[in-house]
XYZ file of N, CA and C in Angstrom:
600
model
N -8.600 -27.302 8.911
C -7.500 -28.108 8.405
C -7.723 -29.570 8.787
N -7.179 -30.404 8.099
C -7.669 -31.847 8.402
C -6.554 -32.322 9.474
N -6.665 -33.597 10.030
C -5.974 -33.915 11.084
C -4.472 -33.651 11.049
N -3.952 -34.572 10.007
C -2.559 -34.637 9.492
C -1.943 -33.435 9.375
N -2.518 -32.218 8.980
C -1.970 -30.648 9.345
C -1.863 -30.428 10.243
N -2.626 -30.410 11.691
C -2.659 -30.016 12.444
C -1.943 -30.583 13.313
N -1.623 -31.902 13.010
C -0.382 -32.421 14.001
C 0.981 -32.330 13.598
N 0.792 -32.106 11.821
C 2.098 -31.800 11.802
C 2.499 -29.817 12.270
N 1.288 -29.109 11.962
C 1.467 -27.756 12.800
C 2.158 -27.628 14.364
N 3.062 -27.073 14.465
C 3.071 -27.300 16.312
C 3.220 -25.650 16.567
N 3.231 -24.696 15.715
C 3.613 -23.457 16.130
C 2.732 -23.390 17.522
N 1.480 -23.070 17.296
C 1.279 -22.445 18.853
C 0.727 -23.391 19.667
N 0.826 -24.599 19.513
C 1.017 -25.408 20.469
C 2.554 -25.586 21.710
N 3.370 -24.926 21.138
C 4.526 -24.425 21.596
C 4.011 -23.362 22.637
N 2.804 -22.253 22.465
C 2.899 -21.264 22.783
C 1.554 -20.927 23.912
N 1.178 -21.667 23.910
C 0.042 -21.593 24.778
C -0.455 -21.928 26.150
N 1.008 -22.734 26.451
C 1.223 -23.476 28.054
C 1.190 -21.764 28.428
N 2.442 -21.182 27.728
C 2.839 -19.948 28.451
C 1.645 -18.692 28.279
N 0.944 -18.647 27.360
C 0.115 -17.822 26.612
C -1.038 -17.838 28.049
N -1.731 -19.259 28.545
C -2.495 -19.623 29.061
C -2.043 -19.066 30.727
N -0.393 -18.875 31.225
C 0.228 -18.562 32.423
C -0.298 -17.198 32.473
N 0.522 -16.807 31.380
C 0.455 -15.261 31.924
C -0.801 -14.347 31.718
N -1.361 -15.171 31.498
C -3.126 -14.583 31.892
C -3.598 -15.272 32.262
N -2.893 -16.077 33.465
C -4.034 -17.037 34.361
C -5.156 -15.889 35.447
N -6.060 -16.723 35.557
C -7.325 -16.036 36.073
C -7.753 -15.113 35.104
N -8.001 -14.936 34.447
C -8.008 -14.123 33.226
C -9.056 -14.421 31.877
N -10.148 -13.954 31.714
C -11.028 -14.618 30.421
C -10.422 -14.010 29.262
N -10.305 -15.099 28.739
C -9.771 -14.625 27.390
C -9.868 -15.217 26.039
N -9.873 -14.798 25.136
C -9.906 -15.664 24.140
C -9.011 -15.748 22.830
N -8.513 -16.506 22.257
C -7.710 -16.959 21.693
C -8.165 -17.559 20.172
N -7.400 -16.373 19.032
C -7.722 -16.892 17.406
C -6.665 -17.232 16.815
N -6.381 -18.370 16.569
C -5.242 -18.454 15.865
C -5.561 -18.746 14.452
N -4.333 -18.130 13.862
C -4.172 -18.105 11.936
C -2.645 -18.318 11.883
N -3.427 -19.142 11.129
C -2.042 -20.464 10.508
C -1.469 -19.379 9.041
N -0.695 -19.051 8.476
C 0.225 -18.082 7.285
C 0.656 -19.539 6.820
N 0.354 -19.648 5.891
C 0.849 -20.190 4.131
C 1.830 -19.992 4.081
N 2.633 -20.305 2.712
C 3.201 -19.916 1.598
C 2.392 -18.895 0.920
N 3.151 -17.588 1.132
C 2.387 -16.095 0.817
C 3.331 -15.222 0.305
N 3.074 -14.817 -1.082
C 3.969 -13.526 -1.500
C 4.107 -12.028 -0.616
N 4.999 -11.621 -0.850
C 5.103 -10.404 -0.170
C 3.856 -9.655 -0.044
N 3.554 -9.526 -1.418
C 2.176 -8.032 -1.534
C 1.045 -9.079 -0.757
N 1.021 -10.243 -0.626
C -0.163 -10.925 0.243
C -0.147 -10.430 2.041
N 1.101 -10.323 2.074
C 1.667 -10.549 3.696
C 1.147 -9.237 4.049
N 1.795 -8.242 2.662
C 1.312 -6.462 3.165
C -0.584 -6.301 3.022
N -0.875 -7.017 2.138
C -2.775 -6.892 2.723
C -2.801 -8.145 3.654
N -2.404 -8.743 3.679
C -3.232 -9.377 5.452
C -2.753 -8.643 6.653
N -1.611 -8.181 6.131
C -0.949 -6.971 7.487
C -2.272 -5.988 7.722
N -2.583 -5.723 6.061
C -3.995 -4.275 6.645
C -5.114 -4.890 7.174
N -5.297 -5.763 6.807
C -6.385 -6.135 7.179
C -5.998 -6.907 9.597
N -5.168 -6.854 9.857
C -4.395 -7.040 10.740
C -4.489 -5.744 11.454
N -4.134 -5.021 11.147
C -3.330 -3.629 11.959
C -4.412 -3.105 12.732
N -5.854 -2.902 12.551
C -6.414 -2.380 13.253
C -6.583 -3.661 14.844
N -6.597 -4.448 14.390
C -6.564 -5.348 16.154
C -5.383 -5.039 16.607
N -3.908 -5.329 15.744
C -3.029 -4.989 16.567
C -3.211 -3.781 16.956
N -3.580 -2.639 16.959
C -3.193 -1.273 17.361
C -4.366 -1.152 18.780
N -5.133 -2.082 18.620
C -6.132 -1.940 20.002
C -5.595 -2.605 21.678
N -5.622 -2.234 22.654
C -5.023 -1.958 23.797
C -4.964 -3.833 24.394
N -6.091 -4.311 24.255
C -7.324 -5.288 24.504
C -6.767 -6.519 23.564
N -5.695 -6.532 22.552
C -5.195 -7.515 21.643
C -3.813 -7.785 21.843
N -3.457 -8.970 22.038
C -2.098 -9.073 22.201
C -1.469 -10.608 21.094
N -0.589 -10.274 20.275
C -0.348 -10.753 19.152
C 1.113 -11.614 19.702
N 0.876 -12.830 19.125
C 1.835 -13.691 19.344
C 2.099 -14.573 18.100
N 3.574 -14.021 17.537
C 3.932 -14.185 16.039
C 5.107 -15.557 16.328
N 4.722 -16.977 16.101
C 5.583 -17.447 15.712
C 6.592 -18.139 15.043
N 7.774 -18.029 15.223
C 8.830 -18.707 14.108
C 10.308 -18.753 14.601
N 10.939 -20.500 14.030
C 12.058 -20.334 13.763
C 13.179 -20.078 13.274
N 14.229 -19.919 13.717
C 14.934 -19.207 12.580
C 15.464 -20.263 11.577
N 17.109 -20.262 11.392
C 17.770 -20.794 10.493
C 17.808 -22.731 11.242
N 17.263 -23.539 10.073
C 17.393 -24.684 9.847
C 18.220 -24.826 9.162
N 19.953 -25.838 9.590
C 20.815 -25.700 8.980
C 21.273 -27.474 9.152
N 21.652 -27.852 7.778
C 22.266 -29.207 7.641
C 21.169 -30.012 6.507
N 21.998 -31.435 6.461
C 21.627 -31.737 4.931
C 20.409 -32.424 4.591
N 19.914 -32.646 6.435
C 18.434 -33.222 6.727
C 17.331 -32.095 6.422
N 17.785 -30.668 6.584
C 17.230 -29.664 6.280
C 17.322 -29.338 4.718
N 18.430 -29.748 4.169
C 18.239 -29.373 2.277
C 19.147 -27.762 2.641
N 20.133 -27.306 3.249
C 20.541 -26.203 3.656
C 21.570 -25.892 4.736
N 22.552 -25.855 3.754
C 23.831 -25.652 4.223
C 25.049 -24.391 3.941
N 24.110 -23.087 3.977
C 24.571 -22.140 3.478
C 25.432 -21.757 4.655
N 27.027 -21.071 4.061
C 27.835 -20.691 4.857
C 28.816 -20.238 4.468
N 29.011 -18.890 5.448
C 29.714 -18.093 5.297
C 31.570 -18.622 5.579
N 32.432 -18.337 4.375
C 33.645 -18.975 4.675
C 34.625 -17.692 5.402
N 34.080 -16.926 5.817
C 34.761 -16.093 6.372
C 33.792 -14.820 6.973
N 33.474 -14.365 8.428
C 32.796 -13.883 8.744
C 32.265 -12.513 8.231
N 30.959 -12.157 8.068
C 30.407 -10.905 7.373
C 30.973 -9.736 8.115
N 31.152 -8.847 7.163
C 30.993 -8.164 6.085
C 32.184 -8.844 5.548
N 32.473 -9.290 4.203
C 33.790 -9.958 3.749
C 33.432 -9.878 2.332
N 34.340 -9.865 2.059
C 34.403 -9.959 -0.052
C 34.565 -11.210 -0.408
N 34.787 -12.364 0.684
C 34.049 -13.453 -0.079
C 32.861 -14.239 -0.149
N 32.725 -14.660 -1.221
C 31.260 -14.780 -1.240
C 30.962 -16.286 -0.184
N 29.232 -16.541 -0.012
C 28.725 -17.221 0.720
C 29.062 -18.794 -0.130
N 28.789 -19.827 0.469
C 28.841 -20.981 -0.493
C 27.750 -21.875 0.685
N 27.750 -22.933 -0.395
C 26.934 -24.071 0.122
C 28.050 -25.420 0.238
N 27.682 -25.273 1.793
C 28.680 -27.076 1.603
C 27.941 -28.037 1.284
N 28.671 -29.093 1.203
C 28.476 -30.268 0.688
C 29.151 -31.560 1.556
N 28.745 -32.696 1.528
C 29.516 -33.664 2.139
C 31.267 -33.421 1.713
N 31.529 -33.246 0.398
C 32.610 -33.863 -0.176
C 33.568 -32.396 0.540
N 32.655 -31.398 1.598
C 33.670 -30.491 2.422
C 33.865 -31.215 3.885
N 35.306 -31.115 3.745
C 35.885 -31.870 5.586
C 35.441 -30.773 6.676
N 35.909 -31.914 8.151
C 35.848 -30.671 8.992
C 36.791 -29.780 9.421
N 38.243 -30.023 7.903
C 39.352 -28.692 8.655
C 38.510 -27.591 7.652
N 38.119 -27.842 6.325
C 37.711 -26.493 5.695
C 37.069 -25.679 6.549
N 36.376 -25.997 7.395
C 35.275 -25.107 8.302
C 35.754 -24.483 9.267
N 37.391 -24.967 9.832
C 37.549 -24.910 11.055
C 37.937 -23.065 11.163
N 38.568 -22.049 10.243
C 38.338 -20.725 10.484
C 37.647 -20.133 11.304
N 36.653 -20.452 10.414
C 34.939 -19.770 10.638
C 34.028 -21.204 10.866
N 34.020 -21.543 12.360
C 33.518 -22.681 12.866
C 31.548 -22.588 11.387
N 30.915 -23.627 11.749
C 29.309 -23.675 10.936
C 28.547 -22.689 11.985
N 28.883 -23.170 13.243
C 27.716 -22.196 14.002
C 28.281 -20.479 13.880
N 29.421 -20.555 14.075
C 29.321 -18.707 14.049
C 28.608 -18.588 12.628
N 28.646 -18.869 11.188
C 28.433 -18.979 10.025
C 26.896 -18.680 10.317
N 26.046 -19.412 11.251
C 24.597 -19.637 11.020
C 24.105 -18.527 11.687
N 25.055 -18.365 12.955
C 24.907 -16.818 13.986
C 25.110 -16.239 12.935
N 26.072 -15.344 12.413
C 25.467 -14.433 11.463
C 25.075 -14.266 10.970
N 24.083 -15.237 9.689
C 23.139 -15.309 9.172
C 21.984 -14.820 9.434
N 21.720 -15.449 10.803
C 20.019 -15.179 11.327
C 20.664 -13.462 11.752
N 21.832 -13.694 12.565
C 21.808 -11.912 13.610
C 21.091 -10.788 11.697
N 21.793 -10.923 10.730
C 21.507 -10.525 9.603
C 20.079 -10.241 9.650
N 19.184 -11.039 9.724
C 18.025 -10.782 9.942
C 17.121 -9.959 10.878
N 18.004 -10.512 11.935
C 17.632 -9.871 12.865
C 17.942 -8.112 13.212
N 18.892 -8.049 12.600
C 19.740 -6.429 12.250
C 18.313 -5.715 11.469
N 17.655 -6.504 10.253
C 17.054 -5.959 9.432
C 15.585 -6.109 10.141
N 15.162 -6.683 10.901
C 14.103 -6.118 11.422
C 13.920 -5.652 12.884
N 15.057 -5.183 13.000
C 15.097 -4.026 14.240
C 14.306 -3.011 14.188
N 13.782 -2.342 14.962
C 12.905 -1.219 14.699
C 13.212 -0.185 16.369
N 13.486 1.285 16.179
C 14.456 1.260 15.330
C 16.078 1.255 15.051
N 17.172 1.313 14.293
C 16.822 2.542 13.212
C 15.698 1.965 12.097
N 15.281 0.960 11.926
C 14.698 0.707 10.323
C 12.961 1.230 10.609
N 11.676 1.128 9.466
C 10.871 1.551 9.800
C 9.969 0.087 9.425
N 8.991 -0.200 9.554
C 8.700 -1.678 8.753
C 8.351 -1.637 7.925
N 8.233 -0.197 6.900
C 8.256 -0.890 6.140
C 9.690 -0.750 5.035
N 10.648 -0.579 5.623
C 12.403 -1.092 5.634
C 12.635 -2.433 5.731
N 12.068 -2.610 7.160
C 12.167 -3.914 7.316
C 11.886 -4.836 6.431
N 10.510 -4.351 5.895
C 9.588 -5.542 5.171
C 10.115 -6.155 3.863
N 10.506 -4.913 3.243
C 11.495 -5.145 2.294
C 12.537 -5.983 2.110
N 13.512 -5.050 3.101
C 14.749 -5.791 3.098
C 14.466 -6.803 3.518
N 13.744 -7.568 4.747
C 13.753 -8.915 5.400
C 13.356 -9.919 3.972
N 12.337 -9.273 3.043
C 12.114 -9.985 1.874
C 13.378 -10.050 0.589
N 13.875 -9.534 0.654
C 15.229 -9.454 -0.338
C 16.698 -10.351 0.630
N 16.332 -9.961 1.560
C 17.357 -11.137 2.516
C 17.502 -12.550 2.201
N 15.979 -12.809 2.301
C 15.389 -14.386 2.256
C 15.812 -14.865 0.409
N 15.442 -13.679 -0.345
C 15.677 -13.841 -1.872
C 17.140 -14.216 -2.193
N 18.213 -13.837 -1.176
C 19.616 -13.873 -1.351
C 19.917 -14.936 -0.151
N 19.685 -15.180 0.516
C 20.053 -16.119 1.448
C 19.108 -17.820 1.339
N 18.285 -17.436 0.931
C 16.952 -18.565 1.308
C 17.243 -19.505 2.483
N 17.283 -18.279 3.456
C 17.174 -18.773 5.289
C 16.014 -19.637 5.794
N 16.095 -20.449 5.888
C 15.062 -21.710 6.275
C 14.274 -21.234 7.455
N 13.467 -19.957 7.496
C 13.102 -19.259 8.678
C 11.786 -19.520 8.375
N 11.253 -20.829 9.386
C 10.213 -21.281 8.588
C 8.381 -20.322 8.976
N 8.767 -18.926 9.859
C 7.849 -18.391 10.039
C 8.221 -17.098 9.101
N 8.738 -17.083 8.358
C 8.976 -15.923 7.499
C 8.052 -15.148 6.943
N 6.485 -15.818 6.827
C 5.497 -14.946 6.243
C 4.605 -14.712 7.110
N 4.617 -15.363 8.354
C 3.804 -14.302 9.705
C 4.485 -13.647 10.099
N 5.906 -13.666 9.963
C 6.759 -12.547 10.326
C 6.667 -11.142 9.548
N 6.216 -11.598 8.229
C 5.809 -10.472 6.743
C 4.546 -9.843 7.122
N 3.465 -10.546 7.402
C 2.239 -10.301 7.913
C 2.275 -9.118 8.882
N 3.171 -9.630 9.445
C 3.318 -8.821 11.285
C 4.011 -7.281 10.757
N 4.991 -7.090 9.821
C 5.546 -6.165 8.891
C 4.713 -5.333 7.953
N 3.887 -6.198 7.438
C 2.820 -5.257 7.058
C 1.561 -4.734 7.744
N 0.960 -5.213 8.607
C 0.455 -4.694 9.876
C 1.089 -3.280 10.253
N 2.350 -3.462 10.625
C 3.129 -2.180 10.919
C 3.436 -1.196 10.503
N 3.657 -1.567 9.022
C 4.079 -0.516 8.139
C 2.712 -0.012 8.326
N 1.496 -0.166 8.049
C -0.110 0.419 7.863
C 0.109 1.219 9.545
N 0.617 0.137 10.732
C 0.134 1.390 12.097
C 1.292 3.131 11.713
N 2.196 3.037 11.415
C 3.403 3.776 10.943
C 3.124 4.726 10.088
N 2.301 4.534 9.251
C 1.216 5.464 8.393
C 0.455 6.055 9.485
N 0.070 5.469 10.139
C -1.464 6.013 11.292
C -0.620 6.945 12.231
N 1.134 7.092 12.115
C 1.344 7.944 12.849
C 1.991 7.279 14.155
N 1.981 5.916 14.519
C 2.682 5.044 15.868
C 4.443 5.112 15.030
N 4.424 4.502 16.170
C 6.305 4.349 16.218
C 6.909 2.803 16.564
N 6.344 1.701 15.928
C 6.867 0.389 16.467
C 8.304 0.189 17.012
N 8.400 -0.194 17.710
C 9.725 -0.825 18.523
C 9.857 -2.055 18.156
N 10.852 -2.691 17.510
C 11.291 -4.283 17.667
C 12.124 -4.268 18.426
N 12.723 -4.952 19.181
C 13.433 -5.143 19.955
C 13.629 -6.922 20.355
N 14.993 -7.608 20.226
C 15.446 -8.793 20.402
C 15.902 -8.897 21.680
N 15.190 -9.752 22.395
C 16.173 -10.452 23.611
C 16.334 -11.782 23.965
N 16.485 -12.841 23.280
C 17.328 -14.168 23.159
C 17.583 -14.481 21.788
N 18.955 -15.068 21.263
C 18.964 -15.753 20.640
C 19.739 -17.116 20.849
N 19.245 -18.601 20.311
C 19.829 -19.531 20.621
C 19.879 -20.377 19.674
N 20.657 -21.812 19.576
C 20.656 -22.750 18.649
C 20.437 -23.924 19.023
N 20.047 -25.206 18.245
C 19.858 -26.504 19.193
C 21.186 -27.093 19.452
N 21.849 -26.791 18.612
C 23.205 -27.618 19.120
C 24.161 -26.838 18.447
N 25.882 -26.723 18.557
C 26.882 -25.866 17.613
C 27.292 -26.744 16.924
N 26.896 -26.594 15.301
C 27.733 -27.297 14.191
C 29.090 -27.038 14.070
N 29.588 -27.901 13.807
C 31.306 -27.704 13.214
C 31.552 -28.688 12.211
N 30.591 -29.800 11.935
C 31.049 -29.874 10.560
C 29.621 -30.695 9.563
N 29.565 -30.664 8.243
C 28.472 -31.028 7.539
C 27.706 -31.783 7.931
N 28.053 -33.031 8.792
C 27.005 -34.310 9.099
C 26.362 -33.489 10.014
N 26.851 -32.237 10.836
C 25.886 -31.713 12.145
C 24.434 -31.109 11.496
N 23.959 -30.525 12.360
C 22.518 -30.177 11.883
C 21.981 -29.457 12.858
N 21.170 -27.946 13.216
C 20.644 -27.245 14.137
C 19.389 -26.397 13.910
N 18.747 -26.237 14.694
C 17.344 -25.077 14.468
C 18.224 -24.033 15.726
N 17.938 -22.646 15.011
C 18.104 -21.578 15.613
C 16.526 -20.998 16.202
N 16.834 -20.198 17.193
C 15.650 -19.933 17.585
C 16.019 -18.232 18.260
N 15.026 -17.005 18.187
C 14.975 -16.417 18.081
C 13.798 -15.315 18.673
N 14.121 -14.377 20.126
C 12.828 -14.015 20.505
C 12.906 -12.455 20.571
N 11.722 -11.861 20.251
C 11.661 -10.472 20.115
C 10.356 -9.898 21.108
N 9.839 -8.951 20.822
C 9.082 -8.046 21.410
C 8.835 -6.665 20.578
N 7.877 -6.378 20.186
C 7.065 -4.712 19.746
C 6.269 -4.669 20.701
N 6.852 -2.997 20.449
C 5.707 -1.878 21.590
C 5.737 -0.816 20.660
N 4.405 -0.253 20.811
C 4.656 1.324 20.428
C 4.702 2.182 21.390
């Protein structure tokens, strides 16, 4: 990739202070692959072509992404006017909405349920990945969640679905979720962030 990508890339530059800790003293080596803009059926063959390292003892996979980018610097202001499951529908604000319309259903609970949504759908289990893979792709089709690792997250889904065939049992499992700041009204703006763990 030429310079200008790579500085605007920061995923695992984020990830490697810590990557580099917890195998200090430790030889090791380190490949990273950068995921595109990739259709689903792409994500499920780079998953196969994937699954056999992940399934080896000796490989340890570090998938990352943020979640929901929300506000008008982001192009994305989807929100729920009344908390899910509800019969009314989602909308997009706009400047010309104040900050009493919001005040019900504050923006940040709105964005918390959004991502938890996601996060519900790639639990593992009850779902299987390739449940997940699906639905997490029909989510994004109905929501268009600014989850800007969404197709190494697909990748990582199709990987799984192929070990799941071979007979393993993936575990997802979530333990933090956070936001950069709590919106409450349109001028605000936040990145959600979001951390998990698989085991078989």
């Amino acid at each position: 990739m030429d310079i200008q990508t790579d500085e605007d890339e920061h995923s695992i530059e984020m990830h490697l202070p810590y990557v580099r800790k917890v195998f200090e003293g430790k030889d090791i080596s380190i490949v990273p692959i950068l995921v595109g803009a990739i259709n689903y059926d792409k994500e499920a063959a780079y998953g196969k072509l994937l699954a056999p390292y992940l399934s080896r003892e000796d490989t340890f996979f570090v998938i990352s992404s943020d979640f929901c980018h929300w506000g008008l610097r982001f192009q994305y202001t989807f929100y729920y006017p009344k908390p899910p499951p509800s019969s009314v529908s989602p909308i997009r604000l706009s400047r010309a909405d104040s900050h009493t319309s919001v005040k019900e259903h504050p923006i940040h609970e709105s964005i918390s349920a959004l991502d938890h949504e996601a996060m519900e759908l790639l639990t593992m289990p009850p779902f299987t990945a390739s449940q997940a893979h699906h639905d997490f792709a029909d989510y994004l089709a109905r929501t268009k969640n600014t989850i800007c690792g969404r197709h190494p997250i697909g990748v990582l889904l199709g990987a799984l679905t192929v070990l799941e065939k071979e007979g393993k049992a993936p575990k997802l499992k979530w333990v933090r979720y956070e936001q950069s700041s709590a919106c409450v009204a349109i001028k605000d703006s936040s990145v959600s962030y979001a951390s998990a763990f698989v085991k078989f």
